[in-house]
C-alpha cells in the first residue's frame, strides 16, 4: 500500500525566502510527526499532531517554523525567512493511534543558499 | 527519555550475524527500547521494539538484559542491503501510545561481501 509521501523531495531557497513542505501520511493514521535531520546527525523531533490538534511543538527551533494539519490528514511545515542553518532534511512520520511503529516518508532536502 | 550509547560503526561479513549493542543505563520502568535503521537517502525504518522480554520478528531479534540497562539487536544473516545506520531509542509510553523518538547518532553498520 501507499506509504508516507513528502513533497517536494528537494527544495533550494534563497536566504530570506519562505518555504512550505508537504506531508501526506498513511490514510487513517492519527498521529503525525515532523523531524529535522542535519547532515551527519540523527533526526530531531520538531512537532507532533494527533488528528488536527498540535499536541507538542517543543522541538520547533524558532517562531519562524510553523506546522499545521487542518483536517487531520495532510500536514504542512512552513519556514519563514529561511536561514542557512535551516538547511537539512525534513522528515515526516505517521502512525496509528496505539501502534508502536512510526512510518517515515523519504524526506524533503532543503538547501538554503 | 533515557539516553542511549552506541558504537559509531561496525563491520559484518555478508551471511554472518550482526550484533549491535546499545547501552541505556538510565532507562525507567515504563520506557521501551526501539530500533530503527536508516538506509542512505531514505527515511528511518522501524525494526523492532521491546520492554523487558526478548523479541523476534522477521527482520531481527532484540535481546534485553535482565536489568534492562543494555540491549543487543541481532540481524541473523546480514546481507549487503542491511548496510545502514542503526538507531537504538528509548521512549516512554504516554496516554497509551508511544510518542516522539529521540535519535542519537546511531551505529553505521557496513556489511561487506
mmCIF file with all atom_site columns, C-alpha atoms in Angstrom:
data_model
loop_
_atom_site.group_PDB
_atom_site.id
_atom_site.type_symbol
_atom_site.label_atom_id
_atom_site.label_alt_id
_atom_site.label_comp_id
_atom_site.label_asym_id
_atom_site.label_entity_id
_atom_site.label_seq_id
_atom_site.pdbx_PDB_ins_code
_atom_site.Cartn_x
_atom_site.Cartn_y
_atom_site.Cartn_z
_atom_site.occupancy
_atom_site.B_iso_or_equiv
_atom_site.pdbx_formal_charge
_atom_site.auth_seq_id
_atom_site.auth_comp_id
_atom_site.auth_asym_id
_atom_site.auth_atom_id
_atom_site.pdbx_PDB_model_num
ATOM 1   C CA . UNK A 1 1   ? 0.000  0.000   0.000  1.00 0.00 ? 1   UNK A CA 1
ATOM 2   C CA . UNK A 1 2   ? 0.940  3.661   -0.218 1.00 0.00 ? 2   UNK A CA 1
ATOM 3   C CA . UNK A 1 3   ? 3.388  4.876   2.366  1.00 0.00 ? 3   UNK A CA 1
ATOM 4   C CA . UNK A 1 4   ? 4.072  8.348   3.677  1.00 0.00 ? 4   UNK A CA 1
ATOM 5   C CA . UNK A 1 5   ? 4.819  10.763  0.871  1.00 0.00 ? 5   UNK A CA 1
ATOM 6   C CA . UNK A 1 6   ? 6.510  14.134  1.040  1.00 0.00 ? 6   UNK A CA 1
ATOM 7   C CA . UNK A 1 7   ? 6.843  16.924  -1.475 1.00 0.00 ? 7   UNK A CA 1
ATOM 8   C CA . UNK A 1 8   ? 8.898  18.420  -2.828 1.00 0.00 ? 8   UNK A CA 1
ATOM 9   C CA . UNK A 1 9   ? 11.762 15.951  -2.448 1.00 0.00 ? 9   UNK A CA 1
ATOM 10  C CA . UNK A 1 10  ? 14.295 18.715  -2.947 1.00 0.00 ? 10  UNK A CA 1
ATOM 11  C CA . UNK A 1 11  ? 13.955 22.426  -2.358 1.00 0.00 ? 11  UNK A CA 1
ATOM 12  C CA . UNK A 1 12  ? 16.502 25.172  -2.852 1.00 0.00 ? 12  UNK A CA 1
ATOM 13  C CA . UNK A 1 13  ? 15.629 28.503  -1.290 1.00 0.00 ? 13  UNK A CA 1
ATOM 14  C CA . UNK A 1 14  ? 17.461 31.762  -1.114 1.00 0.00 ? 14  UNK A CA 1
ATOM 15  C CA . UNK A 1 15  ? 18.049 33.124  2.354  1.00 0.00 ? 15  UNK A CA 1
ATOM 16  C CA . UNK A 1 16  ? 15.017 35.066  3.471  1.00 0.00 ? 16  UNK A CA 1
ATOM 17  C CA . UNK A 1 17  ? 12.504 33.192  1.336  1.00 0.00 ? 17  UNK A CA 1
ATOM 18  C CA . UNK A 1 18  ? 9.522  31.348  2.806  1.00 0.00 ? 18  UNK A CA 1
ATOM 19  C CA . UNK A 1 19  ? 9.091  27.632  2.101  1.00 0.00 ? 19  UNK A CA 1
ATOM 20  C CA . UNK A 1 20  ? 6.280  25.127  2.587  1.00 0.00 ? 20  UNK A CA 1
ATOM 21  C CA . UNK A 1 21  ? 6.886  21.406  2.882  1.00 0.00 ? 21  UNK A CA 1
ATOM 22  C CA . UNK A 1 22  ? 4.051  18.934  2.495  1.00 0.00 ? 22  UNK A CA 1
ATOM 23  C CA . UNK A 1 23  ? 3.441  15.576  4.126  1.00 0.00 ? 23  UNK A CA 1
ATOM 24  C CA . UNK A 1 24  ? 0.795  13.050  3.100  1.00 0.00 ? 24  UNK A CA 1
ATOM 25  C CA . UNK A 1 25  ? 0.557  10.452  5.875  1.00 0.00 ? 25  UNK A CA 1
ATOM 26  C CA . UNK A 1 26  ? -0.741 6.937   5.519  1.00 0.00 ? 26  UNK A CA 1
ATOM 27  C CA . UNK A 1 27  ? -4.524 7.044   5.309  1.00 0.00 ? 27  UNK A CA 1
ATOM 28  C CA . UNK A 1 28  ? -6.168 6.659   8.683  1.00 0.00 ? 28  UNK A CA 1
ATOM 29  C CA . UNK A 1 29  ? -3.066 7.366   10.718 1.00 0.00 ? 29  UNK A CA 1
ATOM 30  C CA . UNK A 1 30  ? -3.997 9.574   13.619 1.00 0.00 ? 30  UNK A CA 1
ATOM 31  C CA . UNK A 1 31  ? -0.536 10.652  14.702 1.00 0.00 ? 31  UNK A CA 1
ATOM 32  C CA . UNK A 1 32  ? 1.855  12.722  12.628 1.00 0.00 ? 32  UNK A CA 1
ATOM 33  C CA . UNK A 1 33  ? 5.380  13.824  13.471 1.00 0.00 ? 33  UNK A CA 1
ATOM 34  C CA . UNK A 1 34  ? 7.909  16.168  11.890 1.00 0.00 ? 34  UNK A CA 1
ATOM 35  C CA . UNK A 1 35  ? 11.641 15.696  12.378 1.00 0.00 ? 35  UNK A CA 1
ATOM 36  C CA . UNK A 1 36  ? 14.664 17.667  11.197 1.00 0.00 ? 36  UNK A CA 1
ATOM 37  C CA . UNK A 1 37  ? 17.874 15.862  10.229 1.00 0.00 ? 37  UNK A CA 1
ATOM 38  C CA . UNK A 1 38  ? 21.068 17.838  9.804  1.00 0.00 ? 38  UNK A CA 1
ATOM 39  C CA . UNK A 1 39  ? 23.892 16.339  7.780  1.00 0.00 ? 39  UNK A CA 1
ATOM 40  C CA . UNK A 1 40  ? 25.605 13.522  9.667  1.00 0.00 ? 40  UNK A CA 1
ATOM 41  C CA . UNK A 1 41  ? 23.181 13.649  12.593 1.00 0.00 ? 41  UNK A CA 1
ATOM 42  C CA . UNK A 1 42  ? 20.180 11.634  13.678 1.00 0.00 ? 42  UNK A CA 1
ATOM 43  C CA . UNK A 1 43  ? 16.690 13.071  13.182 1.00 0.00 ? 43  UNK A CA 1
ATOM 44  C CA . UNK A 1 44  ? 15.484 15.554  15.804 1.00 0.00 ? 44  UNK A CA 1
ATOM 45  C CA . UNK A 1 45  ? 11.859 15.921  16.815 1.00 0.00 ? 45  UNK A CA 1
ATOM 46  C CA . UNK A 1 46  ? 10.091 19.108  15.782 1.00 0.00 ? 46  UNK A CA 1
ATOM 47  C CA . UNK A 1 47  ? 6.374  18.714  16.398 1.00 0.00 ? 47  UNK A CA 1
ATOM 48  C CA . UNK A 1 48  ? 3.544  16.212  16.864 1.00 0.00 ? 48  UNK A CA 1
ATOM 49  C CA . UNK A 1 49  ? -0.115 16.149  15.813 1.00 0.00 ? 49  UNK A CA 1
ATOM 50  C CA . UNK A 1 50  ? -2.928 13.915  16.933 1.00 0.00 ? 50  UNK A CA 1
ATOM 51  C CA . UNK A 1 51  ? -5.559 14.362  14.260 1.00 0.00 ? 51  UNK A CA 1
ATOM 52  C CA . UNK A 1 52  ? -5.729 18.124  13.725 1.00 0.00 ? 52  UNK A CA 1
ATOM 53  C CA . UNK A 1 53  ? -4.501 19.021  17.208 1.00 0.00 ? 53  UNK A CA 1
ATOM 54  C CA . UNK A 1 54  ? -0.878 20.044  17.585 1.00 0.00 ? 54  UNK A CA 1
ATOM 55  C CA . UNK A 1 55  ? -0.083 18.475  20.958 1.00 0.00 ? 55  UNK A CA 1
ATOM 56  C CA . UNK A 1 56  ? 3.636  19.176  21.089 1.00 0.00 ? 56  UNK A CA 1
ATOM 57  C CA . UNK A 1 57  ? 5.665  21.814  19.302 1.00 0.00 ? 57  UNK A CA 1
ATOM 58  C CA . UNK A 1 58  ? 8.542  21.879  21.735 1.00 0.00 ? 58  UNK A CA 1
ATOM 59  C CA . UNK A 1 59  ? 11.107 20.960  19.078 1.00 0.00 ? 59  UNK A CA 1
ATOM 60  C CA . UNK A 1 60  ? 10.416 23.838  16.703 1.00 0.00 ? 60  UNK A CA 1
ATOM 61  C CA . UNK A 1 61  ? 13.686 25.810  16.735 1.00 0.00 ? 61  UNK A CA 1
ATOM 62  C CA . UNK A 1 62  ? 12.196 29.275  16.372 1.00 0.00 ? 62  UNK A CA 1
ATOM 63  C CA . UNK A 1 63  ? 8.988  31.144  15.703 1.00 0.00 ? 63  UNK A CA 1
ATOM 64  C CA . UNK A 1 64  ? 9.895  31.094  12.013 1.00 0.00 ? 64  UNK A CA 1
ATOM 65  C CA . UNK A 1 65  ? 8.768  27.463  11.971 1.00 0.00 ? 65  UNK A CA 1
ATOM 66  C CA . UNK A 1 66  ? 5.071  26.737  11.806 1.00 0.00 ? 66  UNK A CA 1
ATOM 67  C CA . UNK A 1 67  ? 3.209  23.467  11.205 1.00 0.00 ? 67  UNK A CA 1
ATOM 68  C CA . UNK A 1 68  ? -0.435 22.743  10.572 1.00 0.00 ? 68  UNK A CA 1
ATOM 69  C CA . UNK A 1 69  ? -2.740 19.819  9.884  1.00 0.00 ? 69  UNK A CA 1
ATOM 70  C CA . UNK A 1 70  ? -6.132 21.478  9.482  1.00 0.00 ? 70  UNK A CA 1
ATOM 71  C CA . UNK A 1 71  ? -8.211 18.445  8.500  1.00 0.00 ? 71  UNK A CA 1
ATOM 72  C CA . UNK A 1 72  ? -6.282 15.814  10.382 1.00 0.00 ? 72  UNK A CA 1
ATOM 73  C CA . UNK A 1 73  ? -4.630 14.295  7.333  1.00 0.00 ? 73  UNK A CA 1
ATOM 74  C CA . UNK A 1 74  ? -2.180 16.279  5.176  1.00 0.00 ? 74  UNK A CA 1
ATOM 75  C CA . UNK A 1 75  ? 0.303  18.418  7.084  1.00 0.00 ? 75  UNK A CA 1
ATOM 76  C CA . UNK A 1 76  ? 2.408  21.378  6.031  1.00 0.00 ? 76  UNK A CA 1
ATOM 77  C CA . UNK A 1 77  ? 5.589  22.597  7.659  1.00 0.00 ? 77  UNK A CA 1
ATOM 78  C CA . UNK A 1 78  ? 6.255  26.223  6.855  1.00 0.00 ? 78  UNK A CA 1
ATOM 79  C CA . UNK A 1 79  ? 9.526  28.004  7.403  1.00 0.00 ? 79  UNK A CA 1
ATOM 80  C CA . UNK A 1 80  ? 9.537  31.772  7.126  1.00 0.00 ? 80  UNK A CA 1
ATOM 81  C CA . UNK A 1 81  ? 12.567 33.902  6.268  1.00 0.00 ? 81  UNK A CA 1
ATOM 82  C CA . UNK A 1 82  ? 14.789 30.867  5.789  1.00 0.00 ? 82  UNK A CA 1
ATOM 83  C CA . UNK A 1 83  ? 18.329 30.940  7.135  1.00 0.00 ? 83  UNK A CA 1
ATOM 84  C CA . UNK A 1 84  ? 21.340 28.843  6.164  1.00 0.00 ? 84  UNK A CA 1
ATOM 85  C CA . UNK A 1 85  ? 21.096 26.879  9.404  1.00 0.00 ? 85  UNK A CA 1
ATOM 86  C CA . UNK A 1 86  ? 17.672 25.664  8.265  1.00 0.00 ? 86  UNK A CA 1
ATOM 87  C CA . UNK A 1 87  ? 19.364 23.523  5.605  1.00 0.00 ? 87  UNK A CA 1
ATOM 88  C CA . UNK A 1 88  ? 18.512 19.950  6.494  1.00 0.00 ? 88  UNK A CA 1
ATOM 89  C CA . UNK A 1 89  ? 16.324 17.004  5.569  1.00 0.00 ? 89  UNK A CA 1
ATOM 90  C CA . UNK A 1 90  ? 12.810 17.358  6.941  1.00 0.00 ? 90  UNK A CA 1
ATOM 91  C CA . UNK A 1 91  ? 11.164 14.030  7.709  1.00 0.00 ? 91  UNK A CA 1
ATOM 92  C CA . UNK A 1 92  ? 7.529  13.317  8.306  1.00 0.00 ? 92  UNK A CA 1
ATOM 93  C CA . UNK A 1 93  ? 6.270  10.195  10.066 1.00 0.00 ? 93  UNK A CA 1
ATOM 94  C CA . UNK A 1 94  ? 2.813  8.865   10.828 1.00 0.00 ? 94  UNK A CA 1
ATOM 95  C CA . UNK A 1 95  ? 1.390  6.077   12.951 1.00 0.00 ? 95  UNK A CA 1
ATOM 96  C CA . UNK A 1 96  ? -1.884 4.539   14.005 1.00 0.00 ? 96  UNK A CA 1
ATOM 97  C CA . UNK A 1 97  ? -3.244 5.615   17.344 1.00 0.00 ? 97  UNK A CA 1
ATOM 98  C CA . UNK A 1 98  ? -1.965 2.856   19.600 1.00 0.00 ? 98  UNK A CA 1
ATOM 99  C CA . UNK A 1 99  ? 0.703  1.404   17.346 1.00 0.00 ? 99  UNK A CA 1
ATOM 100 C CA . UNK A 1 100 ? 4.344  1.461   18.329 1.00 0.00 ? 100 UNK A CA 1
ATOM 101 C CA . UNK A 1 101 ? 5.695  1.833   14.806 1.00 0.00 ? 101 UNK A CA 1
ATOM 102 C CA . UNK A 1 102 ? 6.250  5.163   13.118 1.00 0.00 ? 102 UNK A CA 1
ATOM 103 C CA . UNK A 1 103 ? 6.293  5.120   9.327  1.00 0.00 ? 103 UNK A CA 1
ATOM 104 C CA . UNK A 1 104 ? 8.636  7.651   7.806  1.00 0.00 ? 104 UNK A CA 1
ATOM 105 C CA . UNK A 1 105 ? 8.484  9.403   4.486  1.00 0.00 ? 105 UNK A CA 1
ATOM 106 C CA . UNK A 1 106 ? 11.554 9.876   2.270  1.00 0.00 ? 106 UNK A CA 1
ATOM 107 C CA . UNK A 1 107 ? 12.087 13.427  3.487  1.00 0.00 ? 107 UNK A CA 1
ATOM 108 C CA . UNK A 1 108 ? 12.472 16.816  1.850  1.00 0.00 ? 108 UNK A CA 1
ATOM 109 C CA . UNK A 1 109 ? 16.019 18.058  1.473  1.00 0.00 ? 109 UNK A CA 1
ATOM 110 C CA . UNK A 1 110 ? 16.054 21.816  1.989  1.00 0.00 ? 110 UNK A CA 1
ATOM 111 C CA . UNK A 1 111 ? 19.104 23.786  0.938  1.00 0.00 ? 111 UNK A CA 1
ATOM 112 C CA . UNK A 1 112 ? 19.221 27.478  1.809  1.00 0.00 ? 112 UNK A CA 1
ATOM 113 C CA . UNK A 1 113 ? 21.730 29.471  -0.212 1.00 0.00 ? 113 UNK A CA 1
ATOM 114 C CA . UNK B 2 1   ? 13.584 9.969   27.697 1.00 0.00 ? 1   UNK B CA 1
ATOM 115 C CA . UNK B 2 2   ? 16.671 7.998   28.637 1.00 0.00 ? 2   UNK B CA 1
ATOM 116 C CA . UNK B 2 3   ? 19.818 8.451   26.590 1.00 0.00 ? 3   UNK B CA 1
ATOM 117 C CA . UNK B 2 4   ? 21.487 5.640   24.684 1.00 0.00 ? 4   UNK B CA 1
ATOM 118 C CA . UNK B 2 5   ? 25.102 4.884   23.812 1.00 0.00 ? 5   UNK B CA 1
ATOM 119 C CA . UNK B 2 6   ? 26.059 3.011   20.651 1.00 0.00 ? 6   UNK B CA 1
ATOM 120 C CA . UNK B 2 7   ? 29.375 2.389   18.893 1.00 0.00 ? 7   UNK B CA 1
ATOM 121 C CA . UNK B 2 8   ? 29.747 4.750   15.937 1.00 0.00 ? 8   UNK B CA 1
ATOM 122 C CA . UNK B 2 9   ? 30.499 1.993   13.442 1.00 0.00 ? 9   UNK B CA 1
ATOM 123 C CA . UNK B 2 10  ? 30.674 -1.763  12.977 1.00 0.00 ? 10  UNK B CA 1
ATOM 124 C CA . UNK B 2 11  ? 31.528 -4.150  10.178 1.00 0.00 ? 11  UNK B CA 1
ATOM 125 C CA . UNK B 2 12  ? 29.990 -7.500  9.400  1.00 0.00 ? 12  UNK B CA 1
ATOM 126 C CA . UNK B 2 13  ? 30.595 -10.131 6.740  1.00 0.00 ? 13  UNK B CA 1
ATOM 127 C CA . UNK B 2 14  ? 27.723 -10.968 4.449  1.00 0.00 ? 14  UNK B CA 1
ATOM 128 C CA . UNK B 2 15  ? 25.815 -14.011 5.658  1.00 0.00 ? 15  UNK B CA 1
ATOM 129 C CA . UNK B 2 16  ? 27.056 -13.705 9.212  1.00 0.00 ? 16  UNK B CA 1
ATOM 130 C CA . UNK B 2 17  ? 25.096 -12.486 12.197 1.00 0.00 ? 17  UNK B CA 1
ATOM 131 C CA . UNK B 2 18  ? 25.381 -8.797  13.042 1.00 0.00 ? 18  UNK B CA 1
ATOM 132 C CA . UNK B 2 19  ? 25.158 -7.989  16.757 1.00 0.00 ? 19  UNK B CA 1
ATOM 133 C CA . UNK B 2 20  ? 24.622 -4.319  17.503 1.00 0.00 ? 20  UNK B CA 1
ATOM 134 C CA . UNK B 2 21  ? 24.960 -3.265  21.156 1.00 0.00 ? 21  UNK B CA 1
ATOM 135 C CA . UNK B 2 22  ? 23.239 -0.411  22.946 1.00 0.00 ? 22  UNK B CA 1
ATOM 136 C CA . UNK B 2 23  ? 23.610 0.907   26.481 1.00 0.00 ? 23  UNK B CA 1
ATOM 137 C CA . UNK B 2 24  ? 20.663 2.619   28.167 1.00 0.00 ? 24  UNK B CA 1
ATOM 138 C CA . UNK B 2 25  ? 21.589 2.571   31.840 1.00 0.00 ? 25  UNK B CA 1
ATOM 139 C CA . UNK B 2 26  ? 19.101 5.314   32.817 1.00 0.00 ? 26  UNK B CA 1
ATOM 140 C CA . UNK B 2 27  ? 16.057 3.608   31.317 1.00 0.00 ? 27  UNK B CA 1
ATOM 141 C CA . UNK B 2 28  ? 12.972 3.822   33.500 1.00 0.00 ? 28  UNK B CA 1
ATOM 142 C CA . UNK B 2 29  ? 10.356 1.175   34.107 1.00 0.00 ? 29  UNK B CA 1
ATOM 143 C CA . UNK B 2 30  ? 7.799  2.297   31.527 1.00 0.00 ? 30  UNK B CA 1
ATOM 144 C CA . UNK B 2 31  ? 10.241 3.010   28.720 1.00 0.00 ? 31  UNK B CA 1
ATOM 145 C CA . UNK B 2 32  ? 10.525 0.792   25.677 1.00 0.00 ? 32  UNK B CA 1
ATOM 146 C CA . UNK B 2 33  ? 13.628 0.052   23.623 1.00 0.00 ? 33  UNK B CA 1
ATOM 147 C CA . UNK B 2 34  ? 13.128 0.708   19.907 1.00 0.00 ? 34  UNK B CA 1
ATOM 148 C CA . UNK B 2 35  ? 15.408 0.016   16.997 1.00 0.00 ? 35  UNK B CA 1
ATOM 149 C CA . UNK B 2 36  ? 15.148 1.861   13.697 1.00 0.00 ? 36  UNK B CA 1
ATOM 150 C CA . UNK B 2 37  ? 17.508 1.891   10.769 1.00 0.00 ? 37  UNK B CA 1
ATOM 151 C CA . UNK B 2 38  ? 18.156 4.415   8.035  1.00 0.00 ? 38  UNK B CA 1
ATOM 152 C CA . UNK B 2 39  ? 19.487 3.393   4.684  1.00 0.00 ? 39  UNK B CA 1
ATOM 153 C CA . UNK B 2 40  ? 21.290 6.156   2.836  1.00 0.00 ? 40  UNK B CA 1
ATOM 154 C CA . UNK B 2 41  ? 18.952 8.870   1.499  1.00 0.00 ? 41  UNK B CA 1
ATOM 155 C CA . UNK B 2 42  ? 15.843 7.183   2.888  1.00 0.00 ? 42  UNK B CA 1
ATOM 156 C CA . UNK B 2 43  ? 13.653 7.817   5.897  1.00 0.00 ? 43  UNK B CA 1
ATOM 157 C CA . UNK B 2 44  ? 14.158 5.707   9.030  1.00 0.00 ? 44  UNK B CA 1
ATOM 158 C CA . UNK B 2 45  ? 12.544 2.281   9.103  1.00 0.00 ? 45  UNK B CA 1
ATOM 159 C CA . UNK B 2 46  ? 11.169 0.567   12.187 1.00 0.00 ? 46  UNK B CA 1
ATOM 160 C CA . UNK B 2 47  ? 12.821 -2.752  13.024 1.00 0.00 ? 47  UNK B CA 1
ATOM 161 C CA . UNK B 2 48  ? 11.674 -3.972  16.427 1.00 0.00 ? 48  UNK B CA 1
ATOM 162 C CA . UNK B 2 49  ? 10.859 -2.884  19.947 1.00 0.00 ? 49  UNK B CA 1
ATOM 163 C CA . UNK B 2 50  ? 10.671 -4.433  23.415 1.00 0.00 ? 50  UNK B CA 1
ATOM 164 C CA . UNK B 2 51  ? 10.033 -3.691  27.071 1.00 0.00 ? 51  UNK B CA 1
ATOM 165 C CA . UNK B 2 52  ? 11.821 -6.399  29.045 1.00 0.00 ? 52  UNK B CA 1
ATOM 166 C CA . UNK B 2 53  ? 11.359 -9.682  27.220 1.00 0.00 ? 53  UNK B CA 1
ATOM 167 C CA . UNK B 2 54  ? 13.401 -10.739 24.218 1.00 0.00 ? 54  UNK B CA 1
ATOM 168 C CA . UNK B 2 55  ? 11.586 -10.186 20.950 1.00 0.00 ? 55  UNK B CA 1
ATOM 169 C CA . UNK B 2 56  ? 11.896 -11.634 17.467 1.00 0.00 ? 56  UNK B CA 1
ATOM 170 C CA . UNK B 2 57  ? 10.286 -10.729 14.177 1.00 0.00 ? 57  UNK B CA 1
ATOM 171 C CA . UNK B 2 58  ? 11.001 -11.369 10.540 1.00 0.00 ? 58  UNK B CA 1
ATOM 172 C CA . UNK B 2 59  ? 13.737 -8.756  10.464 1.00 0.00 ? 59  UNK B CA 1
ATOM 173 C CA . UNK B 2 60  ? 15.661 -9.192  13.683 1.00 0.00 ? 60  UNK B CA 1
ATOM 174 C CA . UNK B 2 61  ? 15.884 -10.279 17.293 1.00 0.00 ? 61  UNK B CA 1
ATOM 175 C CA . UNK B 2 62  ? 16.136 -7.997  20.302 1.00 0.00 ? 62  UNK B CA 1
ATOM 176 C CA . UNK B 2 63  ? 17.873 -9.197  23.435 1.00 0.00 ? 63  UNK B CA 1
ATOM 177 C CA . UNK B 2 64  ? 17.353 -7.040  26.550 1.00 0.00 ? 64  UNK B CA 1
ATOM 178 C CA . UNK B 2 65  ? 19.406 -7.710  29.670 1.00 0.00 ? 65  UNK B CA 1
ATOM 179 C CA . UNK B 2 66  ? 17.565 -8.575  32.852 1.00 0.00 ? 66  UNK B CA 1
ATOM 180 C CA . UNK B 2 67  ? 18.387 -5.214  34.443 1.00 0.00 ? 67  UNK B CA 1
ATOM 181 C CA . UNK B 2 68  ? 17.271 -3.519  31.192 1.00 0.00 ? 68  UNK B CA 1
ATOM 182 C CA . UNK B 2 69  ? 20.383 -1.370  31.115 1.00 0.00 ? 69  UNK B CA 1
ATOM 183 C CA . UNK B 2 70  ? 21.541 -2.659  27.759 1.00 0.00 ? 70  UNK B CA 1
ATOM 184 C CA . UNK B 2 71  ? 20.277 -4.467  24.700 1.00 0.00 ? 71  UNK B CA 1
ATOM 185 C CA . UNK B 2 72  ? 21.527 -6.097  21.522 1.00 0.00 ? 72  UNK B CA 1
ATOM 186 C CA . UNK B 2 73  ? 19.936 -6.090  18.103 1.00 0.00 ? 73  UNK B CA 1
ATOM 187 C CA . UNK B 2 74  ? 20.717 -9.220  16.134 1.00 0.00 ? 74  UNK B CA 1
ATOM 188 C CA . UNK B 2 75  ? 20.427 -9.486  12.361 1.00 0.00 ? 75  UNK B CA 1
ATOM 189 C CA . UNK B 2 76  ? 20.816 -13.238 11.937 1.00 0.00 ? 76  UNK B CA 1
ATOM 190 C CA . UNK B 2 77  ? 22.087 -13.359 8.346  1.00 0.00 ? 77  UNK B CA 1
ATOM 191 C CA . UNK B 2 78  ? 23.278 -9.935  7.254  1.00 0.00 ? 78  UNK B CA 1
ATOM 192 C CA . UNK B 2 79  ? 23.056 -9.003  3.582  1.00 0.00 ? 79  UNK B CA 1
ATOM 193 C CA . UNK B 2 80  ? 24.562 -6.090  1.683  1.00 0.00 ? 80  UNK B CA 1
ATOM 194 C CA . UNK B 2 81  ? 21.140 -4.378  1.834  1.00 0.00 ? 81  UNK B CA 1
ATOM 195 C CA . UNK B 2 82  ? 21.415 -4.259  5.627  1.00 0.00 ? 82  UNK B CA 1
ATOM 196 C CA . UNK B 2 83  ? 24.152 -1.632  5.361  1.00 0.00 ? 83  UNK B CA 1
ATOM 197 C CA . UNK B 2 84  ? 22.619 1.330   7.185  1.00 0.00 ? 84  UNK B CA 1
ATOM 198 C CA . UNK B 2 85  ? 22.734 3.495   10.301 1.00 0.00 ? 85  UNK B CA 1
ATOM 199 C CA . UNK B 2 86  ? 21.020 1.681   13.163 1.00 0.00 ? 86  UNK B CA 1
ATOM 200 C CA . UNK B 2 87  ? 19.430 3.728   15.926 1.00 0.00 ? 87  UNK B CA 1
ATOM 201 C CA . UNK B 2 88  ? 18.674 2.464   19.413 1.00 0.00 ? 88  UNK B CA 1
ATOM 202 C CA . UNK B 2 89  ? 15.993 4.643   21.021 1.00 0.00 ? 89  UNK B CA 1
ATOM 203 C CA . UNK B 2 90  ? 14.429 4.608   24.445 1.00 0.00 ? 90  UNK B CA 1
ATOM 204 C CA . UNK B 2 91  ? 10.985 6.138   24.578 1.00 0.00 ? 91  UNK B CA 1
ATOM 205 C CA . UNK B 2 92  ? 8.176  6.315   27.065 1.00 0.00 ? 92  UNK B CA 1
ATOM 206 C CA . UNK B 2 93  ? 4.562  5.495   26.502 1.00 0.00 ? 93  UNK B CA 1
ATOM 207 C CA . UNK B 2 94  ? 2.199  8.402   27.048 1.00 0.00 ? 94  UNK B CA 1
ATOM 208 C CA . UNK B 2 95  ? -1.541 8.049   27.163 1.00 0.00 ? 95  UNK B CA 1
ATOM 209 C CA . UNK B 2 96  ? -1.440 4.554   25.755 1.00 0.00 ? 96  UNK B CA 1
ATOM 210 C CA . UNK B 2 97  ? 0.534  5.383   22.623 1.00 0.00 ? 97  UNK B CA 1
ATOM 211 C CA . UNK B 2 98  ? 4.195  5.971   22.059 1.00 0.00 ? 98  UNK B CA 1
ATOM 212 C CA . UNK B 2 99  ? 5.379  9.431   21.409 1.00 0.00 ? 99  UNK B CA 1
ATOM 213 C CA . UNK B 2 100 ? 8.277  11.277  19.887 1.00 0.00 ? 100 UNK B CA 1
ATOM 214 C CA . UNK B 2 101 ? 11.511 9.459   19.144 1.00 0.00 ? 101 UNK B CA 1
ATOM 215 C CA . UNK B 2 102 ? 14.847 10.829  20.339 1.00 0.00 ? 102 UNK B CA 1
ATOM 216 C CA . UNK B 2 103 ? 17.513 9.667   17.904 1.00 0.00 ? 103 UNK B CA 1
ATOM 217 C CA . UNK B 2 104 ? 21.217 9.701   18.706 1.00 0.00 ? 104 UNK B CA 1
ATOM 218 C CA . UNK B 2 105 ? 23.922 9.306   16.107 1.00 0.00 ? 105 UNK B CA 1
ATOM 219 C CA . UNK B 2 106 ? 23.421 5.560   15.792 1.00 0.00 ? 106 UNK B CA 1
ATOM 220 C CA . UNK B 2 107 ? 25.769 2.843   14.570 1.00 0.00 ? 107 UNK B CA 1
ATOM 221 C CA . UNK B 2 108 ? 26.820 2.700   10.944 1.00 0.00 ? 108 UNK B CA 1
ATOM 222 C CA . UNK B 2 109 ? 26.748 -0.993  10.077 1.00 0.00 ? 109 UNK B CA 1
ATOM 223 C CA . UNK B 2 110 ? 28.669 -1.884  6.948  1.00 0.00 ? 110 UNK B CA 1
ATOM 224 C CA . UNK B 2 111 ? 28.076 -5.361  5.570  1.00 0.00 ? 111 UNK B CA 1
ATOM 225 C CA . UNK B 2 112 ? 30.996 -6.495  3.462  1.00 0.00 ? 112 UNK B CA 1
ATOM 226 C CA . UNK B 2 113 ? 30.865 -9.102  0.666  1.00 0.00 ? 113 UNK B CA 1
#
